[in-house]
Amino acid sequence: MLTTADELAAQVELSPAERAGLAASASLFRVGVTPYYASLMDRAHDSCPIRMQVIPRAAEGQIRAEELRDPLGEDSHNPAPSIVHKYPDRVLFLVVDRCGIYCRHCNRRRLVGGDEPPTTAELEAGLDYIARTPRVRDVLLSGGDPLLLSTRRLGHLLGRLRAIPHVETIRIGTRLPVVCPMRIDDELCATLRRHHPLFVNTHFNHVKELTPEARAACERLVDAGIPVGNQTVLLRGVNSSVRSLRALMRGLLRARVKPYYLFQGDTVIGTDHLRTPVEDAQRLYRGLRGWMNGMAVPMLVLDAPGGGGKVPIVPDYIESLDRERVVVRTYRDTRVEYPQPRERDCGVPYDAIYFAGEPDDDDREGSAPDSGDELG
Ligand code: SF4
């Protein structure tokens, strides 16, 4: 891994802002880049989207009053070590504290890049919490990057989760297909496929990252029956143009990766220079919706500061709405009326509509959040 200014200077012509950022990085956030990801850097241009994601700039040292160490309020939803339980039916399980690269926009910079990986006892406590909490249907392995665990260790962890009857789905959040695609080898895919239903969400931010190697890594996962989604963070000057986002989303779909979320940047310390205004995010979204296959359009969301959860911030396409009709604006900015149904009633209350499925999560023993529950 490249971690120092000298190592990076051997790769690119560092700009004064990058040199200043690297000099200050010890007090900001760890620097680290895989040799593969570094090989994608433009040697001459510091506006290269790869460089902007991993080489700190002087601006990173300007901490604004509104910026937070823990922008998503995760530290107040910690019922067990390594567990963040913010939403009713799912938990985040932080199984490792290292990453393949250290992204300058990372919202978990307070936790990753240190030298204190979760201990075996902490991971056991996390597994124990999941096992005794029946409302947890879904576990998202994150960190750090879970695919940095050895395949044997990861397989063991997945086996333990799979042995918990109420855990229905497992997700893995990883940037390794982007920054170290060779990690996605046949042995890893064979291990992961033993634990279906299992989903992988990765994190491509720019079409330049969609190299033949990265695309092949995603395809290996998909060929193992693992649906792969992508979460992009909107980053000013990195991907904040319609042209860039369209190319990325189309490229992802060609690699059989479903664009899932487009995130407004979190208010994490030292990232003001990377965030876009929300109205710009909406304008960019309008350049996607309708202009591309809907499968290629991610949901534009903002993760509410303080732990409020993800909130869609897509622009409003409804101009007016009453009992008779709805007036909408199309993607081409024309005005169209949609007539409401003449009969509004379906004869029975909505909660009495025929339903032959199993009882919902809230009916499970011990699963109903009580009034003191802090779940977002
Ligand atoms: S890979 Fe994810 S957790 Fe790691 S530094 Fe990047 S954004 Fe943060």
Short mmCIF file of C-alpha atoms and ligand atoms in Angstrom, two decimals:
data_model
loop_
_atom_site.label_atom_id
_atom_site.label_comp_id
_atom_site.label_asym_id
_atom_site.label_seq_id
_atom_site.Cartn_x
_atom_site.Cartn_y
_atom_site.Cartn_z
CA MET A 1 0.00 0.00 0.00
CA LEU A 2 1.24 3.54 -0.80
CA THR A 3 1.05 5.63 2.34
CA THR A 4 3.64 8.41 2.17
CA ALA A 5 4.17 11.56 0.13
CA ASP A 6 7.39 10.09 -1.27
CA GLU A 7 5.63 6.93 -2.45
CA LEU A 8 2.85 8.96 -4.05
CA ALA A 9 5.33 11.40 -5.58
CA ALA A 10 6.91 8.46 -7.39
CA GLN A 11 3.53 7.86 -8.99
CA VAL A 12 2.29 11.38 -9.77
CA GLU A 13 3.44 15.00 -9.88
CA LEU A 14 2.05 16.17 -6.57
CA SER A 15 0.45 19.63 -6.61
CA PRO A 16 1.12 22.16 -3.81
CA ALA A 17 -2.39 21.53 -2.40
CA GLU A 18 -1.75 17.79 -2.35
CA ARG A 19 1.66 18.25 -0.72
CA ALA A 20 0.08 20.42 1.96
CA GLY A 21 -2.70 17.89 2.49
CA LEU A 22 -0.22 15.05 2.80
CA ALA A 23 1.90 17.03 5.24
CA ALA A 24 -1.17 17.58 7.44
CA SER A 25 -2.60 14.10 7.00
CA ALA A 26 -1.21 12.69 10.25
CA SER A 27 -3.73 14.81 12.13
CA LEU A 28 -6.50 14.41 9.54
CA PHE A 29 -7.04 10.85 8.39
CA ARG A 30 -4.80 8.02 7.36
CA VAL A 31 -3.54 7.94 3.77
CA GLY A 32 -3.38 4.64 1.93
CA VAL A 33 -3.77 3.53 -1.69
CA THR A 34 -3.43 0.09 -3.22
CA PRO A 35 -0.77 -0.12 -5.98
CA TYR A 36 -3.52 -1.13 -8.40
CA TYR A 37 -5.67 1.94 -7.62
CA ALA A 38 -2.59 4.17 -7.73
CA SER A 39 -1.87 2.86 -11.22
CA LEU A 40 -5.12 4.47 -12.37
CA MET A 41 -3.98 7.96 -11.36
CA ASP A 42 -3.32 10.62 -13.96
CA ARG A 43 0.31 11.52 -13.45
CA ALA A 44 -0.01 15.12 -14.60
CA HIS A 45 -3.46 16.33 -13.53
CA ASP A 46 -4.37 16.77 -9.89
CA SER A 47 -8.04 17.05 -10.86
CA CYS A 48 -7.91 13.34 -11.69
CA PRO A 49 -10.92 11.71 -9.97
CA ILE A 50 -8.75 8.89 -8.64
CA ARG A 51 -6.28 11.31 -7.06
CA MET A 52 -9.04 13.44 -5.60
CA GLN A 53 -10.49 10.44 -3.77
CA VAL A 54 -7.29 9.31 -2.06
CA ILE A 55 -4.77 12.16 -1.86
CA PRO A 56 -5.73 14.73 0.77
CA ARG A 57 -5.81 18.42 -0.15
CA ALA A 58 -5.02 21.37 2.07
CA ALA A 59 -8.78 22.07 2.22
CA GLU A 60 -9.28 18.90 4.24
CA GLY A 61 -7.72 20.66 7.20
CA GLN A 62 -10.44 23.35 7.21
CA ILE A 63 -12.95 21.96 9.66
CA ARG A 64 -16.34 23.73 9.56
CA ALA A 65 -18.49 24.22 12.64
CA GLU A 66 -21.32 22.14 11.17
CA GLU A 67 -19.10 19.16 10.32
CA LEU A 68 -19.30 16.11 12.54
CA ARG A 69 -17.01 13.32 13.62
CA ASP A 70 -19.91 10.88 13.55
CA PRO A 71 -22.27 12.39 10.95
CA LEU A 72 -24.68 9.45 10.91
CA GLY A 73 -25.06 9.25 14.67
CA GLU A 74 -23.83 5.66 14.70
CA ASP A 75 -22.05 5.89 18.03
CA SER A 76 -25.34 6.38 19.85
CA HIS A 77 -26.85 3.19 18.37
CA ASN A 78 -24.28 0.75 19.67
CA PRO A 79 -26.06 -1.97 21.64
CA ALA A 80 -23.03 -4.28 21.42
CA PRO A 81 -19.40 -3.93 20.33
CA SER A 82 -19.11 -3.75 16.55
CA ILE A 83 -22.89 -3.43 16.12
CA VAL A 84 -24.82 -0.39 14.91
CA HIS A 85 -28.56 -0.94 15.24
CA LYS A 86 -30.32 2.08 13.82
CA TYR A 87 -33.16 0.69 11.72
CA PRO A 88 -35.76 -1.75 13.07
CA ASP A 89 -34.96 -4.89 11.10
CA ARG A 90 -31.28 -4.71 10.28
CA VAL A 91 -27.88 -4.12 11.80
CA LEU A 92 -24.48 -3.01 10.68
CA PHE A 93 -21.75 -5.38 11.83
CA LEU A 94 -18.33 -3.66 11.79
CA VAL A 95 -16.00 -6.63 11.46
CA VAL A 96 -12.72 -5.00 10.49
CA ASP A 97 -11.15 -1.53 10.78
CA ARG A 98 -8.93 -1.52 7.69
CA CYS A 99 -9.69 -0.59 4.07
CA GLY A 100 -8.04 -1.10 0.69
CA ILE A 101 -7.84 2.68 0.27
CA TYR A 102 -8.68 5.54 2.60
CA CYS A 103 -11.26 7.67 0.82
CA ARG A 104 -11.05 11.35 1.63
CA HIS A 105 -14.87 11.53 1.84
CA CYS A 106 -15.19 8.60 4.27
CA ASN A 107 -17.96 9.09 6.81
CA ARG A 108 -16.43 6.53 9.14
CA ARG A 109 -12.98 8.05 9.30
CA ARG A 110 -13.20 8.09 13.09
CA LEU A 111 -13.27 4.29 13.09
CA VAL A 112 -11.22 3.09 10.16
CA GLY A 113 -7.54 3.12 9.48
CA GLY A 114 -6.52 2.65 13.08
CA ASP A 115 -4.62 -0.22 14.52
CA GLU A 116 -7.32 -1.56 16.78
CA PRO A 117 -9.24 -4.21 14.85
CA PRO A 118 -12.25 -5.71 16.57
CA THR A 119 -11.14 -8.45 18.95
CA THR A 120 -12.50 -11.96 18.83
CA ALA A 121 -14.45 -11.21 22.03
CA GLU A 122 -16.02 -8.13 20.42
CA LEU A 123 -17.04 -10.08 17.32
CA GLU A 124 -18.52 -12.79 19.55
CA ALA A 125 -20.48 -10.12 21.44
CA GLY A 126 -21.78 -8.82 18.11
CA LEU A 127 -22.85 -12.30 17.01
CA ASP A 128 -24.49 -12.84 20.36
CA TYR A 129 -26.50 -9.60 20.03
CA ILE A 130 -27.73 -10.62 16.58
CA ALA A 131 -28.63 -14.11 17.82
CA ARG A 132 -30.72 -12.80 20.72
CA THR A 133 -32.47 -10.05 18.73
CA PRO A 134 -35.19 -11.71 16.63
CA ARG A 135 -36.18 -8.54 14.81
CA VAL A 136 -32.83 -8.54 12.98
CA ARG A 137 -33.62 -9.98 9.56
CA ASP A 138 -30.63 -8.55 7.74
CA VAL A 139 -26.96 -8.10 8.62
CA LEU A 140 -24.71 -5.74 6.69
CA LEU A 141 -21.04 -6.59 7.13
CA SER A 142 -18.97 -3.47 6.91
CA GLY A 143 -16.08 -1.80 8.64
CA GLY A 144 -13.53 -1.13 7.18
CA ASP A 145 -13.68 -3.55 4.33
CA PRO A 146 -14.89 -7.06 5.23
CA LEU A 147 -13.22 -8.56 2.16
CA LEU A 148 -9.87 -7.78 3.77
CA LEU A 149 -10.56 -10.64 6.15
CA SER A 150 -9.04 -13.89 5.00
CA THR A 151 -11.45 -16.02 3.01
CA ARG A 152 -11.36 -18.65 5.74
CA ARG A 153 -12.21 -16.14 8.47
CA LEU A 154 -14.94 -14.50 6.41
CA GLY A 155 -16.43 -17.92 5.61
CA HIS A 156 -16.46 -18.77 9.30
CA LEU A 157 -18.24 -15.51 10.17
CA LEU A 158 -20.82 -16.00 7.42
CA GLY A 159 -21.42 -19.56 8.63
CA ARG A 160 -22.07 -18.29 12.15
CA LEU A 161 -24.56 -15.72 10.84
CA ARG A 162 -26.28 -18.27 8.64
CA ALA A 163 -26.79 -20.49 11.70
CA ILE A 164 -29.01 -17.79 13.25
CA PRO A 165 -32.55 -18.69 12.11
CA HIS A 166 -33.99 -15.16 11.96
CA VAL A 167 -31.14 -13.75 9.82
CA GLU A 168 -32.71 -13.89 6.37
CA THR A 169 -30.27 -11.90 4.28
CA ILE A 170 -26.62 -10.94 4.53
CA ARG A 171 -25.03 -8.00 2.77
CA ILE A 172 -21.38 -7.09 2.39
CA GLY A 173 -20.25 -3.51 1.80
CA THR A 174 -16.87 -3.45 0.06
CA ARG A 175 -14.69 -1.25 -2.15
CA LEU A 176 -12.32 -4.06 -3.04
CA PRO A 177 -13.86 -4.74 -6.48
CA VAL A 178 -12.92 -1.11 -7.22
CA VAL A 179 -9.53 -0.81 -5.55
CA CYS A 180 -8.21 -4.39 -5.54
CA PRO A 181 -10.26 -6.40 -8.02
CA MET A 182 -7.83 -9.34 -7.86
CA ARG A 183 -9.16 -10.05 -4.35
CA ILE A 184 -12.39 -11.28 -5.95
CA ASP A 185 -10.98 -14.68 -6.81
CA ASP A 186 -12.62 -18.04 -7.37
CA GLU A 187 -12.01 -19.18 -3.80
CA LEU A 188 -13.75 -16.10 -2.38
CA CYS A 189 -16.70 -16.46 -4.77
CA ALA A 190 -17.05 -20.16 -3.91
CA THR A 191 -17.11 -19.25 -0.20
CA LEU A 192 -19.64 -16.46 -0.61
CA ARG A 193 -22.01 -18.53 -2.71
CA ARG A 194 -22.40 -21.01 0.15
CA HIS A 195 -24.24 -18.35 2.16
CA HIS A 196 -27.07 -17.18 -0.06
CA PRO A 197 -29.14 -15.06 0.00
CA LEU A 198 -26.10 -12.82 0.08
CA PHE A 199 -25.71 -9.43 -1.59
CA VAL A 200 -22.67 -7.29 -2.26
CA ASN A 201 -22.77 -3.51 -2.39
CA THR A 202 -19.73 -1.86 -3.80
CA HIS A 203 -18.67 1.75 -4.23
CA PHE A 204 -17.66 3.02 -7.67
CA ASN A 205 -17.61 6.80 -7.91
CA HIS A 206 -16.21 7.37 -11.39
CA VAL A 207 -16.25 5.61 -14.73
CA LYS A 208 -12.43 5.65 -14.71
CA GLU A 209 -12.64 3.02 -11.97
CA LEU A 210 -14.54 0.65 -14.26
CA THR A 211 -11.42 -0.97 -15.68
CA PRO A 212 -11.51 -4.40 -17.36
CA GLU A 213 -10.16 -5.85 -14.09
CA ALA A 214 -12.85 -4.20 -11.97
CA ARG A 215 -15.62 -5.19 -14.37
CA ALA A 216 -14.36 -8.78 -14.39
CA ALA A 217 -14.36 -8.80 -10.55
CA CYS A 218 -18.01 -7.71 -10.50
CA GLU A 219 -18.91 -10.30 -13.10
CA ARG A 220 -17.24 -13.07 -11.07
CA LEU A 221 -19.47 -12.16 -8.15
CA VAL A 222 -22.58 -12.05 -10.32
CA ASP A 223 -21.65 -15.37 -11.91
CA ALA A 224 -21.57 -16.80 -8.36
CA GLY A 225 -25.22 -15.78 -8.07
CA ILE A 226 -24.49 -12.72 -5.94
CA PRO A 227 -26.48 -9.62 -6.85
CA VAL A 228 -24.10 -6.66 -6.89
CA GLY A 229 -25.31 -3.11 -6.23
CA ASN A 230 -23.37 0.13 -6.22
CA GLN A 231 -23.41 3.12 -3.93
CA THR A 232 -21.93 6.29 -5.37
CA VAL A 233 -21.11 9.36 -3.32
CA LEU A 234 -21.64 12.60 -5.16
CA LEU A 235 -18.29 14.39 -4.94
CA ARG A 236 -17.71 17.93 -6.14
CA GLY A 237 -15.17 18.00 -8.94
CA VAL A 238 -14.93 14.21 -9.01
CA ASN A 239 -18.23 13.06 -10.48
CA SER A 240 -20.49 16.11 -10.22
CA SER A 241 -21.48 16.35 -13.88
CA VAL A 242 -24.30 14.75 -15.82
CA ARG A 243 -21.82 13.41 -18.34
CA SER A 244 -19.74 11.73 -15.67
CA LEU A 245 -22.69 10.23 -13.82
CA ARG A 246 -24.34 8.91 -16.98
CA ALA A 247 -21.12 7.23 -18.07
CA LEU A 248 -20.68 5.68 -14.63
CA MET A 249 -24.22 4.39 -14.31
CA ARG A 250 -24.29 2.98 -17.83
CA GLY A 251 -20.90 1.37 -17.29
CA LEU A 252 -22.06 -0.22 -14.06
CA LEU A 253 -25.09 -1.72 -15.73
CA ARG A 254 -22.91 -3.11 -18.51
CA ALA A 255 -20.81 -4.77 -15.79
CA ARG A 256 -24.07 -6.23 -14.41
CA VAL A 257 -23.97 -3.99 -11.36
CA LYS A 258 -27.20 -2.26 -10.32
CA PRO A 259 -26.76 1.42 -9.37
CA TYR A 260 -28.44 1.52 -5.96
CA TYR A 261 -27.82 4.80 -4.13
CA LEU A 262 -26.42 8.17 -5.14
CA PHE A 263 -25.48 9.81 -1.85
CA GLN A 264 -25.38 13.47 -1.09
CA GLY A 265 -22.07 13.89 0.76
CA ASP A 266 -22.24 13.44 4.52
CA THR A 267 -21.30 16.30 6.82
CA VAL A 268 -18.16 14.58 8.00
CA ILE A 269 -15.22 16.68 9.17
CA GLY A 270 -12.84 17.94 6.52
CA THR A 271 -15.07 17.27 3.51
CA ASP A 272 -16.75 20.60 2.78
CA HIS A 273 -14.62 20.95 -0.35
CA LEU A 274 -16.02 17.66 -1.67
CA ARG A 275 -19.73 18.23 -1.03
CA THR A 276 -22.16 19.53 -3.66
CA PRO A 277 -25.10 21.82 -2.88
CA VAL A 278 -28.33 19.79 -2.71
CA GLU A 279 -29.88 21.78 -5.57
CA ASP A 280 -26.93 20.72 -7.76
CA ALA A 281 -27.54 17.10 -6.75
CA GLN A 282 -31.17 17.45 -7.84
CA ARG A 283 -30.19 19.05 -11.12
CA LEU A 284 -27.79 16.19 -11.78
CA TYR A 285 -30.49 13.66 -10.92
CA ARG A 286 -32.80 15.29 -13.48
CA GLY A 287 -30.08 14.59 -16.03
CA LEU A 288 -30.36 10.87 -15.29
CA ARG A 289 -34.03 10.06 -14.70
CA GLY A 290 -35.78 9.51 -18.02
CA TRP A 291 -32.63 9.94 -20.08
CA MET A 292 -31.31 6.48 -19.26
CA ASN A 293 -32.72 3.01 -18.74
CA GLY A 294 -34.45 3.23 -15.35
CA MET A 295 -32.34 0.31 -14.12
CA ALA A 296 -29.32 2.61 -14.39
CA VAL A 297 -30.79 5.35 -12.20
CA PRO A 298 -29.89 5.17 -8.50
CA MET A 299 -32.00 6.65 -5.73
CA LEU A 300 -30.70 10.06 -4.69
CA VAL A 301 -30.56 10.17 -0.89
CA LEU A 302 -29.22 12.18 1.96
CA ASP A 303 -28.22 10.39 5.14
CA ALA A 304 -29.76 12.63 7.77
CA PRO A 305 -27.18 14.00 10.23
CA GLY A 306 -27.52 12.59 13.71
CA GLY A 307 -28.85 9.20 12.68
CA GLY A 308 -32.15 10.08 11.04
CA GLY A 309 -31.53 7.55 8.27
CA LYS A 310 -31.60 7.84 4.50
CA VAL A 311 -34.04 10.37 3.05
CA PRO A 312 -34.79 10.52 -0.69
CA ILE A 313 -34.04 14.02 -2.00
CA VAL A 314 -35.14 13.48 -5.59
CA PRO A 315 -36.59 16.63 -7.15
CA ASP A 316 -40.35 16.99 -6.99
CA TYR A 317 -41.98 15.88 -10.23
CA ILE A 318 -45.52 16.52 -8.94
CA GLU A 319 -46.73 20.04 -9.64
CA SER A 320 -50.17 19.70 -8.08
CA LEU A 321 -52.37 16.96 -6.68
CA ASP A 322 -56.07 16.86 -5.80
CA ARG A 323 -58.87 14.29 -5.75
CA GLU A 324 -59.50 14.72 -9.48
CA ARG A 325 -56.04 14.79 -11.01
CA VAL A 326 -52.32 15.00 -10.59
CA VAL A 327 -50.21 17.33 -12.68
CA VAL A 328 -46.67 16.13 -13.24
CA ARG A 329 -43.58 17.45 -14.96
CA THR A 330 -41.95 14.92 -17.28
CA TYR A 331 -38.22 14.43 -17.66
CA ARG A 332 -38.47 16.66 -20.76
CA ASP A 333 -40.03 19.38 -18.59
CA THR A 334 -43.47 19.13 -20.17
CA ARG A 335 -46.66 19.29 -18.09
CA VAL A 336 -48.98 16.25 -18.12
CA GLU A 337 -52.23 15.54 -16.27
CA TYR A 338 -52.95 12.17 -14.72
CA PRO A 339 -56.61 11.49 -13.80
CA GLN A 340 -57.25 9.99 -10.38
CA PRO A 341 -59.51 6.87 -10.25
CA ARG A 342 -63.21 7.74 -10.02
CA GLU A 343 -63.84 5.15 -7.32
CA ARG A 344 -61.44 5.63 -4.45
CA ASP A 345 -62.77 2.97 -2.11
CA CYS A 346 -61.81 -0.70 -2.37
CA GLY A 347 -64.63 -1.82 -0.11
CA VAL A 348 -62.56 -2.75 2.95
CA PRO A 349 -60.08 -0.81 5.07
CA TYR A 350 -56.53 -1.07 3.75
CA ASP A 351 -55.36 -3.05 6.76
CA ALA A 352 -58.12 -5.61 6.17
CA ILE A 353 -57.13 -6.34 2.56
CA TYR A 354 -56.65 -10.06 1.90
CA PHE A 355 -53.17 -11.19 2.92
CA ALA A 356 -52.10 -14.81 2.94
CA GLY A 357 -48.44 -14.35 3.87
CA GLU A 358 -46.66 -14.89 7.14
CA PRO A 359 -47.06 -12.41 9.99
CA ASP A 360 -44.84 -9.40 9.68
CA ASP A 361 -41.72 -8.78 11.71
CA ASP A 362 -43.55 -6.69 14.29
CA ASP A 363 -45.59 -9.78 15.23
CA ARG A 364 -42.50 -11.77 16.16
CA GLU A 365 -41.87 -12.44 19.78
CA GLY A 366 -39.72 -9.73 21.30
CA SER A 367 -39.47 -7.85 18.06
CA ALA A 368 -41.79 -4.90 18.49
CA PRO A 369 -39.75 -1.76 19.21
CA ASP A 370 -40.93 -0.33 22.50
CA SER A 371 -41.46 3.33 23.21
CA GLY A 372 -37.97 3.69 24.61
CA ASP A 373 -36.41 2.24 21.51
CA GLU A 374 -33.92 4.55 19.85
CA LEU A 375 -34.21 2.95 16.44
CA GLY A 376 -34.15 5.38 13.55
S1 SF4 B 1 -13.56 2.06 1.66
FE1 SF4 B 1 -15.43 2.77 2.70
S2 SF4 B 1 -14.96 2.63 4.90
FE2 SF4 B 1 -13.02 2.53 3.80
S3 SF4 B 1 -12.26 4.64 3.70
FE3 SF4 B 1 -13.41 4.27 1.81
S4 SF4 B 1 -15.49 4.98 2.28
FE4 SF4 B 1 -14.42 4.71 4.26
#
